Amino acid sequence: MSNQTQTKNDNTNQDVDFDVVIVGAGINGAVSTAALSAAGQRVLLIDKSDFASFTSQQSSNLVWGGIKYLQSYEFMLVFKLCLARNRLMRSYPNQIKQIGFLASLGKTAPFGRLLGTFGTLFYWGIGLFGTKAPSSYSAEQAKALEPGLITGRKAVRYYDAYLPDTDARFVYDFIRHAKRLGAQARNYTELVAAEFAGDWKLTLRSDAGDYQVSARHVINAAGPFAEKVSTLLESKTKAGLVFSKGVHLTLNRKITKGNQVLAFWDEQGRLFYVLPMGDRSMIGTTDTRVQDPHTQVDDVDRDFVLRQINNQLEGIEVRASDIISERSGVRPLVIENAAQANTSDWHQLSRKHIIEVDKSKRVISVLGGKLTDCLNVGQEVVAAITKLGAKTTKPVEWFGEGDQSKFEHFQNMVLAKSKDKVAAIRIAESTWRRQGEQAISILGSATELEELVEGLGITAQEVEFIAKHEDVKNREDLLRRRLPIAMARSESEIAANSKLQALLVAAGL
Ligand SMILES: Cc1cc2nc3c(=O)[nH]c(=O)nc-3n(C[C@H](O)[C@H](O)[C@H](O)COP(=O)(O)OP(=O)(O)OC[C@H]3O[C@@H](n4cnc5c(N)ncnc54)[C@H](O)[C@@H]3O)c2cc1C
């Protein structure tokens, strides 16, 4: 660790000297914070809005090896993503759940059952058999598994994983882990100016006004805003970014029979999914090139997504009035040279990340990437900063779920305090997933436990805890990012939940 003394800013009463300031608290900033703190660096993570409130709250919530990249022969990318997926699945047995993808082989599928069987076996193998084995189904078998599939269509099933509590919660868990390792993390704090004179003097803007901090190194993890931040730092990256918009719509019900993902190929030949979102279904996504990273779901997106789903299911009709929440984000895609920026086949642009180092200014920029690859990003950032001369130490543990041995005790405690035993199991599993061992103290003092939001396993006690201890500044931070309530419930359902409303008011939100 650096021996710089910590000083306080008079206005904000916050530390102002750091080894590293990380700009952007999406997944890339969050993992970098955890990994660098574990390697003995004094880190400040800032985000101009809430943590994970940009791209990292708009994903499909998948931890996956990228089966679709097999179609573009990106075998090395798929191999690496599968290894990253396997490692995450091993490290987060509760937060990351393995799930089957039942792919319906209709007219838009690029292959039939034989090639599909071969492809899924190949995917399983390239992923070093890190998931359950794939299977292949006749039309009758497929229909029995998922009655909504169109009669006469065969199917294959392969396995990947997903984040039941959503991407933004996963990001927050890295930040929480990093804070335990000594990192500071400030949301609603924007980098507005920067000056390099041997060390960095950075001007940050928060509600309390502008103040300065200093740092030896800066990590640019600003996602789609990375080029803007590079300009601010006067440290241009060689690689650039282009943006691909993707939307998801959550429906007022679950439209699948089992706990599985349905996969189809849309009318453009891209994979399209019905994914779980709490106890409801989320459908998407799209892939539209846009210039501006600020996007929202428009009528064209909505019509496209609804058309795909209605074309691919039988006996289930999905209407715009069934939508309870929407997400729209941009994938920041790396272009390594200017020629790629205008490529006509831009769907083929790689989804890999690039880490660029500006030695003269000690700036490390993380461009592109996927949630799935996050542990590698953390490690690569530590390696890059060590190369720049930072005195890193042998890292202590910076990811993973920790001790699981008390789960059974916790579950029994929840069962004993609950009248509804089915809800009790949901409460025990989902609270443990988000809170780990501290779930015992969060729910321990309650005399009786019940779901605050029926079907989601969320209790009043956990909401109170999150409001107090998880950097929540407003309702959206809590309902949309620390918990999946605003994704899995409509605004009117949330407004009608008088107990939840009372809790939010009591918490000053
Ligand atoms: C539709 C869609 C589906 C996806 N699905 C998957 C999936 O299923 N699985 C998967 O692995 N990946 C998926 N991805 C990719 C993944 O979501 C992204 O690669 C990842 O979230 C990018 O994270 P990031 O940290 O780079 O950027 P972001 O999450 O955008 O974080 C950057 C942060 O920087 C902050 N910032 C910017 N400028 C400043 C400043 N001046 N001061 C302070 N803060 C600043 C922003 O507020 C923002 O929060 C998907 C992406 C999209 C769009």
Coordinates of C-alpha atoms and ligand atoms in Angstrom, one line a residue:
M1 CA 0.0 0.0 0.0
S2 CA 1.2 3.5 -0.7
N3 CA 2.4 5.5 2.3
Q4 CA 0.6 8.7 1.2
T5 CA -1.1 10.3 4.2
Q6 CA -4.8 10.6 4.1
T7 CA -6.1 14.1 4.4
K8 CA -9.6 15.4 4.6
N9 CA -11.5 17.8 2.4
D10 CA -12.9 20.5 4.6
N11 CA -16.1 20.9 2.6
T12 CA -16.9 17.2 2.2
N13 CA -15.0 15.7 5.1
Q14 CA -13.9 12.9 2.8
D15 CA -10.4 11.5 2.0
V16 CA -8.8 13.2 -0.9
D17 CA -5.5 11.3 -1.5
F18 CA -5.6 8.0 -3.3
D19 CA -3.3 5.6 -5.1
V20 CA -6.0 5.0 -7.8
V21 CA -9.2 6.8 -8.8
I22 CA -11.6 4.7 -10.9
V23 CA -14.0 6.6 -13.0
G24 CA -17.2 4.6 -13.7
A25 CA -18.9 2.1 -11.4
G26 CA -20.3 -0.4 -13.9
I27 CA -19.0 -3.9 -13.8
N28 CA -15.6 -3.0 -15.1
G29 CA -15.0 -0.2 -12.5
A30 CA -16.5 -2.4 -9.7
V31 CA -14.2 -5.4 -10.4
S32 CA -11.2 -3.1 -10.8
T33 CA -12.0 -1.5 -7.4
A34 CA -12.2 -4.9 -5.7
A35 CA -9.1 -6.4 -7.4
L36 CA -6.9 -3.3 -6.7
S37 CA -8.1 -3.0 -3.1
A38 CA -7.2 -6.6 -2.6
A39 CA -3.8 -5.9 -4.0
G40 CA -3.2 -3.2 -1.4
Q41 CA -4.0 -0.1 -3.4
R42 CA -6.0 2.8 -1.8
V43 CA -8.8 3.2 -4.2
L44 CA -11.6 5.6 -4.8
L45 CA -14.4 4.6 -7.1
I46 CA -16.8 7.2 -8.4
D47 CA -19.9 7.2 -10.6
K48 CA -21.7 10.3 -11.9
S49 CA -25.0 8.6 -11.2
D50 CA -25.8 5.5 -9.1
F51 CA -23.5 2.5 -9.2
A52 CA -24.3 0.3 -12.2
S53 CA -26.9 2.7 -13.4
F54 CA -25.8 2.7 -17.1
T55 CA -24.9 -0.3 -19.3
S56 CA -24.5 -2.7 -16.3
Q57 CA -28.2 -2.5 -15.5
Q58 CA -29.4 -3.1 -19.0
S59 CA -27.9 -6.5 -19.9
S60 CA -29.7 -9.9 -20.4
N61 CA -28.3 -10.9 -17.0
L62 CA -26.5 -13.8 -18.6
V63 CA -23.2 -15.3 -17.6
W64 CA -22.5 -17.2 -20.8
G65 CA -19.9 -18.5 -23.1
G66 CA -21.4 -16.8 -26.2
I67 CA -22.7 -19.8 -28.2
K68 CA -23.7 -17.4 -30.9
Y69 CA -20.1 -16.4 -31.6
L70 CA -19.6 -19.9 -32.9
Q71 CA -21.5 -18.8 -35.9
S72 CA -18.9 -16.2 -36.6
Y73 CA -16.1 -18.7 -35.9
E74 CA -14.8 -16.8 -32.9
F75 CA -13.7 -20.0 -31.2
M76 CA -11.0 -18.4 -29.0
L77 CA -13.5 -15.8 -27.7
V78 CA -16.0 -18.5 -26.9
F79 CA -13.4 -20.7 -25.2
K80 CA -12.3 -17.8 -23.1
L81 CA -15.8 -16.7 -22.2
C82 CA -16.7 -20.3 -21.3
L83 CA -13.7 -20.5 -19.0
A84 CA -14.8 -17.1 -17.5
R85 CA -18.3 -18.4 -17.1
N86 CA -17.2 -21.6 -15.4
R87 CA -15.0 -19.7 -13.0
L88 CA -17.8 -17.3 -12.1
M89 CA -20.3 -20.3 -11.6
R90 CA -17.8 -22.0 -9.3
S91 CA -17.2 -18.8 -7.3
Y92 CA -20.9 -17.8 -7.0
P93 CA -22.9 -21.0 -6.5
N94 CA -26.0 -19.0 -5.3
Q95 CA -25.8 -15.7 -7.2
I96 CA -25.1 -17.3 -10.5
K97 CA -27.5 -20.1 -11.4
Q98 CA -27.0 -22.6 -14.2
I99 CA -30.0 -22.7 -16.5
G100 CA -31.1 -24.6 -19.6
F101 CA -31.6 -22.8 -22.9
L102 CA -34.2 -24.6 -25.0
A103 CA -33.6 -23.4 -28.6
S104 CA -36.5 -23.9 -30.9
L105 CA -35.4 -24.8 -34.4
G106 CA -37.9 -22.9 -36.6
K107 CA -37.7 -21.4 -40.0
T108 CA -35.3 -18.6 -38.9
A109 CA -32.9 -21.0 -37.2
P110 CA -29.6 -21.2 -39.2
F111 CA -29.5 -25.1 -38.9
G112 CA -31.6 -28.1 -38.2
R113 CA -31.6 -30.7 -35.4
L114 CA -28.5 -32.6 -36.6
L115 CA -26.2 -29.5 -36.8
G116 CA -27.9 -28.0 -33.7
T117 CA -27.0 -31.2 -31.8
F118 CA -23.4 -31.0 -33.1
G119 CA -23.2 -27.3 -32.3
T120 CA -24.4 -27.7 -28.7
L121 CA -22.1 -30.6 -28.1
F122 CA -19.2 -28.6 -29.5
Y123 CA -20.2 -25.7 -27.2
W124 CA -20.3 -28.0 -24.2
G125 CA -16.8 -29.3 -25.2
I126 CA -15.2 -25.9 -25.9
G127 CA -16.5 -25.0 -22.4
L128 CA -14.6 -28.0 -21.0
F129 CA -17.9 -29.7 -20.0
G130 CA -18.4 -27.0 -17.3
T131 CA -22.2 -27.2 -17.5
K132 CA -24.8 -30.0 -17.7
A133 CA -24.7 -31.9 -21.0
P134 CA -26.8 -30.6 -23.9
S135 CA -29.7 -32.6 -25.3
S136 CA -31.7 -32.7 -28.5
Y137 CA -35.5 -33.2 -28.8
S138 CA -38.0 -34.3 -31.4
A139 CA -40.9 -32.0 -32.1
E140 CA -43.2 -34.0 -29.7
Q141 CA -40.6 -34.0 -26.9
A142 CA -40.0 -30.2 -27.3
K143 CA -43.7 -29.5 -27.1
A144 CA -44.0 -31.6 -23.9
L145 CA -41.1 -29.6 -22.4
E146 CA -42.5 -26.2 -23.3
P147 CA -46.1 -26.2 -24.5
G148 CA -45.8 -22.7 -25.9
L149 CA -43.4 -23.8 -28.6
I150 CA -44.8 -24.1 -32.1
T151 CA -46.1 -27.6 -32.9
G152 CA -43.8 -29.5 -35.2
R153 CA -40.6 -27.7 -34.2
K154 CA -37.6 -29.7 -33.0
A155 CA -35.4 -28.2 -30.3
V156 CA -31.9 -28.5 -28.7
R157 CA -31.0 -27.6 -25.2
Y158 CA -27.6 -26.3 -24.0
Y159 CA -26.6 -24.7 -20.6
D160 CA -25.3 -21.4 -19.5
A161 CA -26.0 -19.3 -16.4
Y162 CA -27.9 -16.2 -15.3
L163 CA -28.0 -13.7 -12.5
P164 CA -31.4 -14.0 -10.7
D165 CA -30.9 -10.8 -8.8
T166 CA -29.9 -8.9 -11.9
D167 CA -26.6 -7.4 -13.3
A168 CA -26.8 -4.3 -11.1
R169 CA -26.9 -6.2 -7.9
F170 CA -24.0 -8.3 -9.0
V171 CA -22.0 -5.1 -9.6
Y172 CA -22.9 -3.7 -6.2
D173 CA -21.6 -6.9 -4.6
F174 CA -18.1 -6.2 -5.9
I175 CA -18.3 -2.7 -4.6
R176 CA -19.4 -3.9 -1.2
H177 CA -16.6 -6.5 -1.2
A178 CA -14.1 -3.7 -2.2
K179 CA -15.4 -1.4 0.6
R180 CA -14.7 -4.2 3.1
L181 CA -11.2 -4.3 1.7
G182 CA -10.8 -0.6 2.4
A183 CA -11.9 1.0 -0.9
Q184 CA -14.0 4.1 -0.9
A185 CA -17.0 4.3 -3.3
R186 CA -19.0 7.4 -4.0
N187 CA -22.0 7.4 -6.2
Y188 CA -23.5 10.6 -7.7
T189 CA -20.0 11.9 -8.0
E190 CA -18.7 13.0 -11.4
L191 CA -15.3 13.6 -12.8
V192 CA -15.5 17.1 -14.3
A193 CA -11.9 18.2 -14.7
A194 CA -8.4 16.7 -14.5
E195 CA -4.9 18.0 -14.4
F196 CA -1.7 15.9 -14.6
A197 CA 1.5 17.2 -13.1
G198 CA 3.4 14.1 -11.9
D199 CA 0.3 13.1 -10.0
W200 CA -3.4 13.6 -10.9
K201 CA -5.5 16.4 -9.5
L202 CA -9.1 15.5 -10.2
T203 CA -12.1 17.7 -9.8
L204 CA -15.2 15.8 -8.6
R205 CA -18.7 17.1 -8.5
S206 CA -21.3 15.9 -6.1
D207 CA -24.4 17.4 -4.5
A208 CA -22.2 19.1 -1.9
G209 CA -20.3 21.0 -4.6
D210 CA -17.0 20.6 -6.4
Y211 CA -13.8 19.3 -4.6
Q212 CA -10.5 17.9 -5.6
V213 CA -8.8 14.6 -5.0
S214 CA -5.3 13.5 -6.0
A215 CA -4.2 10.1 -7.3
R216 CA -1.2 8.4 -8.8
H217 CA -3.2 6.4 -11.3
V218 CA -6.6 6.8 -13.0
I219 CA -8.6 4.0 -14.4
N220 CA -11.0 5.0 -17.1
A221 CA -13.9 2.5 -16.7
A222 CA -16.6 4.9 -18.0
G223 CA -18.2 2.3 -20.4
P224 CA -19.8 4.1 -23.3
F225 CA -18.4 7.4 -22.0
A226 CA -14.8 6.2 -22.0
E227 CA -13.8 8.3 -25.0
K228 CA -15.3 11.4 -23.3
V229 CA -13.3 10.7 -20.1
S230 CA -10.2 10.1 -22.3
T231 CA -10.7 13.6 -23.7
L232 CA -11.0 15.0 -20.2
L233 CA -7.8 13.3 -19.1
E234 CA -6.1 14.3 -22.4
S235 CA -5.1 10.6 -22.7
K236 CA -6.6 9.4 -26.0
T237 CA -7.0 5.6 -26.5
K238 CA -6.0 4.0 -29.8
A239 CA -9.1 1.9 -29.9
G240 CA -12.5 3.5 -30.2
L241 CA -16.1 2.5 -29.5
V242 CA -19.3 2.1 -31.4
F243 CA -22.7 1.5 -29.7
S244 CA -25.2 -1.2 -30.2
K245 CA -28.6 -0.7 -28.7
G246 CA -30.4 -3.6 -27.0
V247 CA -33.8 -3.6 -25.3
H248 CA -35.6 -6.0 -23.0
L249 CA -39.3 -6.0 -22.0
T250 CA -40.6 -7.6 -18.8
L251 CA -44.1 -9.0 -19.0
N252 CA -46.8 -9.2 -16.3
R253 CA -46.5 -13.0 -16.1
K254 CA -44.2 -15.9 -16.7
I255 CA -44.7 -17.3 -20.2
T256 CA -42.5 -20.4 -19.9
K257 CA -43.5 -23.6 -18.2
G258 CA -40.2 -24.6 -16.6
N259 CA -37.4 -22.6 -15.1
Q260 CA -35.5 -22.3 -18.4
V261 CA -34.7 -19.8 -21.1
L262 CA -36.4 -20.1 -24.4
A263 CA -34.2 -19.3 -27.4
F264 CA -35.2 -18.5 -30.9
W265 CA -33.7 -16.9 -34.0
D266 CA -35.4 -13.6 -34.8
E267 CA -36.3 -12.4 -38.3
Q268 CA -32.7 -11.0 -38.7
G269 CA -31.2 -14.4 -37.7
R270 CA -30.1 -13.2 -34.3
L271 CA -30.6 -15.2 -31.1
F272 CA -33.6 -13.9 -29.1
Y273 CA -34.6 -15.0 -25.6
V274 CA -37.4 -15.4 -23.1
L275 CA -35.5 -15.0 -19.8
P276 CA -36.6 -15.3 -16.2
M277 CA -37.1 -12.0 -14.3
G278 CA -38.1 -12.9 -10.8
D279 CA -41.3 -14.8 -11.1
R280 CA -42.1 -13.2 -14.5
S281 CA -40.6 -13.3 -18.0
M282 CA -38.3 -10.8 -19.8
I283 CA -38.0 -10.9 -23.6
G284 CA -35.3 -9.5 -25.9
T285 CA -33.0 -8.4 -27.1
T286 CA -32.3 -6.2 -30.1
D287 CA -29.1 -5.1 -31.8
T288 CA -29.3 -1.6 -33.5
R289 CA -26.4 0.7 -34.2
V290 CA -26.8 4.1 -32.5
Q291 CA -24.6 7.1 -32.1
D292 CA -25.9 8.4 -28.8
P293 CA -25.4 6.1 -25.7
H294 CA -28.5 7.5 -24.1
T295 CA -31.4 5.4 -25.4
Q296 CA -34.9 4.3 -24.5
V297 CA -37.3 1.8 -25.7
D298 CA -39.4 3.2 -28.6
D299 CA -42.4 1.9 -30.5
V300 CA -40.2 0.4 -33.2
D301 CA -38.3 -1.7 -30.6
R302 CA -41.5 -2.7 -28.8
D303 CA -43.2 -3.8 -32.1
F304 CA -40.1 -5.7 -33.1
V305 CA -39.7 -7.6 -29.8
L306 CA -43.5 -8.4 -29.6
R307 CA -43.5 -9.5 -33.2
Q308 CA -40.6 -11.9 -32.7
I309 CA -42.2 -13.4 -29.6
N310 CA -45.7 -13.8 -31.1
N311 CA -44.1 -15.3 -34.3
Q312 CA -42.3 -17.9 -32.2
L313 CA -44.9 -19.1 -29.7
E314 CA -48.2 -20.8 -30.0
G315 CA -51.2 -20.3 -27.7
I316 CA -49.6 -17.4 -26.0
E317 CA -50.2 -13.9 -27.2
V318 CA -48.1 -11.0 -25.8
R319 CA -49.5 -7.5 -26.1
A320 CA -48.0 -4.1 -25.4
S321 CA -50.3 -3.8 -22.4
D322 CA -48.6 -6.9 -20.9
I323 CA -45.3 -5.0 -20.5
I324 CA -44.6 -4.0 -16.9
S325 CA -41.0 -2.6 -17.2
E326 CA -38.5 -1.9 -20.0
R327 CA -34.7 -1.7 -20.2
S328 CA -32.6 -0.2 -22.9
G329 CA -28.8 0.1 -23.1
V330 CA -25.9 0.2 -25.5
R331 CA -23.2 -2.4 -25.8
P332 CA -19.9 -0.4 -26.0
L333 CA -18.2 -2.4 -28.9
V334 CA -14.4 -1.9 -29.4
I335 CA -13.1 -0.9 -32.8
E336 CA -9.4 -1.4 -32.9
N337 CA -8.9 0.7 -36.0
A338 CA -10.8 3.5 -37.9
A339 CA -11.6 1.2 -40.8
Q340 CA -13.8 -1.0 -38.5
A341 CA -15.9 2.0 -37.5
N342 CA -17.7 2.0 -40.8
T343 CA -17.9 -1.7 -41.3
S344 CA -21.1 -2.7 -43.0
D345 CA -21.2 -6.1 -41.1
W346 CA -20.9 -4.4 -37.8
H347 CA -22.8 -7.2 -36.0
Q348 CA -19.6 -9.1 -36.4
L349 CA -17.6 -6.6 -34.3
S350 CA -16.0 -8.5 -31.5
R351 CA -17.4 -8.3 -28.0
K352 CA -14.0 -8.7 -26.3
H353 CA -12.5 -6.1 -24.0
I354 CA -9.3 -4.2 -24.5
I355 CA -7.1 -2.7 -21.8
E356 CA -5.0 0.3 -22.9
V357 CA -2.3 1.8 -20.9
D358 CA -1.0 5.4 -21.2
K359 CA 2.4 5.1 -19.5
S360 CA 3.2 8.8 -19.5
K361 CA 0.1 9.7 -17.6
R362 CA -0.5 6.5 -15.7
V363 CA -4.0 6.1 -17.1
I364 CA -5.5 2.6 -17.7
S365 CA -8.6 2.5 -19.9
V366 CA -10.9 -0.5 -20.0
L367 CA -12.9 -0.6 -23.2
G368 CA -15.8 -2.9 -24.2
G369 CA -16.2 -6.4 -22.7
K370 CA -18.9 -8.4 -21.1
L371 CA -20.1 -9.0 -17.5
T372 CA -19.1 -12.6 -18.0
D373 CA -15.4 -11.6 -18.4
C374 CA -15.3 -9.5 -15.3
L375 CA -12.8 -11.5 -13.2
N376 CA -10.3 -11.3 -16.0
V377 CA -10.8 -7.6 -16.3
G378 CA -10.0 -7.2 -12.6
Q379 CA -6.8 -9.3 -12.9
E380 CA -5.6 -7.5 -16.0
V381 CA -6.1 -4.1 -14.4
V382 CA -3.9 -5.2 -11.4
A383 CA -1.3 -6.5 -13.8
A384 CA -1.3 -3.3 -15.8
I385 CA -1.0 -1.1 -12.8
T386 CA 1.9 -3.2 -11.4
K387 CA 3.7 -2.8 -14.7
L388 CA 3.2 1.0 -14.3
G389 CA 5.2 0.7 -11.1
A390 CA 2.5 0.7 -8.5
K391 CA 3.5 -1.3 -5.4
T392 CA 0.8 -4.0 -5.4
T393 CA 0.8 -6.7 -2.8
K394 CA -0.2 -10.4 -3.3
P395 CA -3.9 -10.0 -3.6
V396 CA -6.3 -11.3 -0.9
E397 CA -9.6 -12.8 -1.9
W398 CA -11.7 -10.2 -3.8
F399 CA -14.6 -12.2 -5.2
G400 CA -16.7 -15.1 -4.4
E401 CA -19.6 -15.8 -1.9
G402 CA -17.7 -16.8 1.1
D403 CA -18.7 -19.3 3.8
Q404 CA -21.9 -21.2 2.9
S405 CA -21.9 -23.5 6.0
K406 CA -24.6 -21.6 7.9
F407 CA -27.2 -21.6 5.1
E408 CA -29.1 -24.6 6.5
H409 CA -29.2 -23.0 10.0
F410 CA -30.5 -19.7 8.3
Q411 CA -33.2 -21.5 6.3
N412 CA -34.4 -23.3 9.4
M413 CA -34.6 -20.0 11.3
V414 CA -36.6 -18.4 8.4
L415 CA -38.9 -21.5 8.3
A416 CA -39.5 -21.2 12.1
K417 CA -40.4 -17.6 11.9
S418 CA -42.8 -17.9 8.8
K419 CA -46.4 -19.1 8.5
D420 CA -46.1 -19.6 4.8
K421 CA -43.5 -22.3 4.3
V422 CA -43.2 -21.9 0.5
A423 CA -42.6 -18.2 0.9
A424 CA -40.1 -19.0 3.6
I425 CA -38.0 -21.0 1.2
R426 CA -38.1 -18.1 -1.3
I427 CA -37.1 -15.7 1.5
A428 CA -34.3 -17.9 2.7
E429 CA -32.8 -18.5 -0.7
S430 CA -33.1 -15.0 -2.1
T431 CA -31.9 -13.2 1.1
W432 CA -29.0 -15.5 1.4
R433 CA -28.1 -15.0 -2.3
R434 CA -27.9 -11.2 -1.9
Q435 CA -26.6 -11.0 1.7
G436 CA -24.7 -14.2 2.4
E437 CA -24.0 -14.9 6.0
Q438 CA -25.1 -11.5 7.2
A439 CA -28.7 -12.5 6.2
I440 CA -28.8 -14.2 9.7
S441 CA -28.4 -10.9 11.5
I442 CA -30.7 -9.0 9.0
L443 CA -33.6 -11.3 9.6
G444 CA -32.6 -12.7 13.0
S445 CA -34.3 -10.1 15.2
A446 CA -37.7 -10.4 13.5
T447 CA -40.4 -12.3 15.4
E448 CA -42.3 -13.1 12.3
L449 CA -41.2 -13.1 8.7
E450 CA -43.3 -12.6 5.5
E451 CA -42.7 -11.5 2.0
L452 CA -43.0 -7.8 1.5
V453 CA -43.2 -8.3 -2.3
E454 CA -45.0 -11.6 -2.8
G455 CA -43.2 -14.1 -5.0
L456 CA -39.8 -12.4 -4.8
G457 CA -38.6 -13.5 -1.4
I458 CA -38.0 -9.9 -0.3
T459 CA -38.8 -8.9 3.3
A460 CA -39.3 -5.6 5.1
Q461 CA -36.2 -6.3 7.2
E462 CA -34.0 -6.6 4.1
V463 CA -35.4 -3.5 2.5
E464 CA -34.7 -1.5 5.8
F465 CA -31.2 -2.9 5.9
I466 CA -30.5 -2.0 2.2
A467 CA -31.9 1.5 2.7
K468 CA -29.5 2.1 5.6
H469 CA -26.4 0.3 4.5
E470 CA -26.1 0.0 0.8
D471 CA -25.4 3.6 -0.5
V472 CA -29.0 4.2 -1.5
K473 CA -29.8 7.8 -2.3
N474 CA -33.3 7.5 -3.8
R475 CA -36.1 5.0 -4.5
E476 CA -34.7 3.9 -7.9
D477 CA -31.4 2.9 -6.4
L478 CA -33.2 0.6 -4.0
L479 CA -36.0 -0.7 -6.1
R480 CA -34.2 -1.0 -9.4
R481 CA -30.6 -1.8 -8.6
R482 CA -30.1 -3.2 -5.1
L483 CA -33.2 -5.3 -5.5
P484 CA -35.1 -6.4 -8.7
I485 CA -38.5 -5.0 -7.5
A486 CA -38.8 -2.3 -10.2
M487 CA -38.0 -4.9 -12.9
A488 CA -40.3 -7.6 -11.8
R489 CA -43.2 -5.4 -10.7
S490 CA -45.1 -2.6 -12.5
E491 CA -45.2 1.0 -11.2
S492 CA -48.8 0.5 -10.2
E493 CA -48.1 -2.7 -8.3
I494 CA -45.3 -0.9 -6.4
A495 CA -47.6 2.1 -5.7
A496 CA -50.3 -0.3 -4.4
N497 CA -47.9 -2.0 -1.9
S498 CA -48.7 0.1 1.1
K499 CA -46.2 -1.7 3.4
L500 CA -43.4 -1.1 0.9
Q501 CA -44.5 2.5 0.5
A502 CA -44.5 3.1 4.2
L503 CA -41.0 1.6 4.5
L504 CA -39.7 3.8 1.8
V505 CA -41.1 6.9 3.4
A506 CA -39.7 5.9 6.8
A507 CA -36.3 5.5 5.2
G508 CA -36.6 9.0 3.8
L509 CA -36.8 7.8 0.2
Ligands
LIG1 C1 -28.7 -5.1 -24.2 C2 -27.4 -5.6 -23.6 C3 -27.3 -7.0 -23.2 C4 -26.2 -7.5 -22.7 N1 -26.2 -8.7 -22.2 C5 -25.1 -9.2 -21.6 C6 -25.1 -10.5 -21.0 O1 -26.2 -11.1 -20.9 N2 -24.0 -11.0 -20.4 C7 -22.8 -10.3 -20.4 O2 -21.8 -10.8 -19.9 N3 -22.8 -9.0 -20.9 C8 -23.9 -8.5 -21.5 N4 -23.9 -7.2 -22.0 C9 -22.6 -6.4 -21.9 C10 -22.4 -5.8 -20.6 O3 -23.6 -5.3 -20.0 C11 -21.5 -4.6 -20.7 O4 -20.3 -5.0 -21.3 C12 -21.1 -4.1 -19.3 O5 -22.2 -3.8 -18.5 C13 -20.3 -2.8 -19.5 O6 -19.9 -2.3 -18.3 P1 -19.0 -1.1 -18.1 O7 -18.5 -1.1 -16.7 O8 -17.9 -1.1 -19.1 O9 -19.9 0.2 -18.4 P2 -21.1 0.9 -17.7 O10 -21.9 -0.1 -16.9 O11 -21.8 1.7 -18.6 O12 -20.4 1.8 -16.6 C14 -19.7 3.0 -16.9 C15 -20.1 4.0 -15.8 O13 -19.3 5.2 -15.9 C16 -20.0 6.2 -15.4 N5 -19.4 7.5 -15.9 C17 -19.2 7.9 -17.1 N6 -18.6 9.1 -17.1 C18 -18.3 9.4 -15.9 C19 -17.7 10.6 -15.2 N7 -17.2 11.6 -15.9 N8 -17.6 10.6 -13.9 C20 -18.1 9.5 -13.1 N9 -18.7 8.5 -13.7 C21 -18.8 8.4 -15.0 C22 -21.4 6.0 -15.9 O14 -22.4 6.7 -15.1 C23 -21.5 4.5 -15.8 O15 -22.2 4.0 -14.7 C24 -25.0 -6.6 -22.5 C25 -25.1 -5.3 -22.9 C26 -26.3 -4.8 -23.4 C27 -26.4 -3.3 -23.7

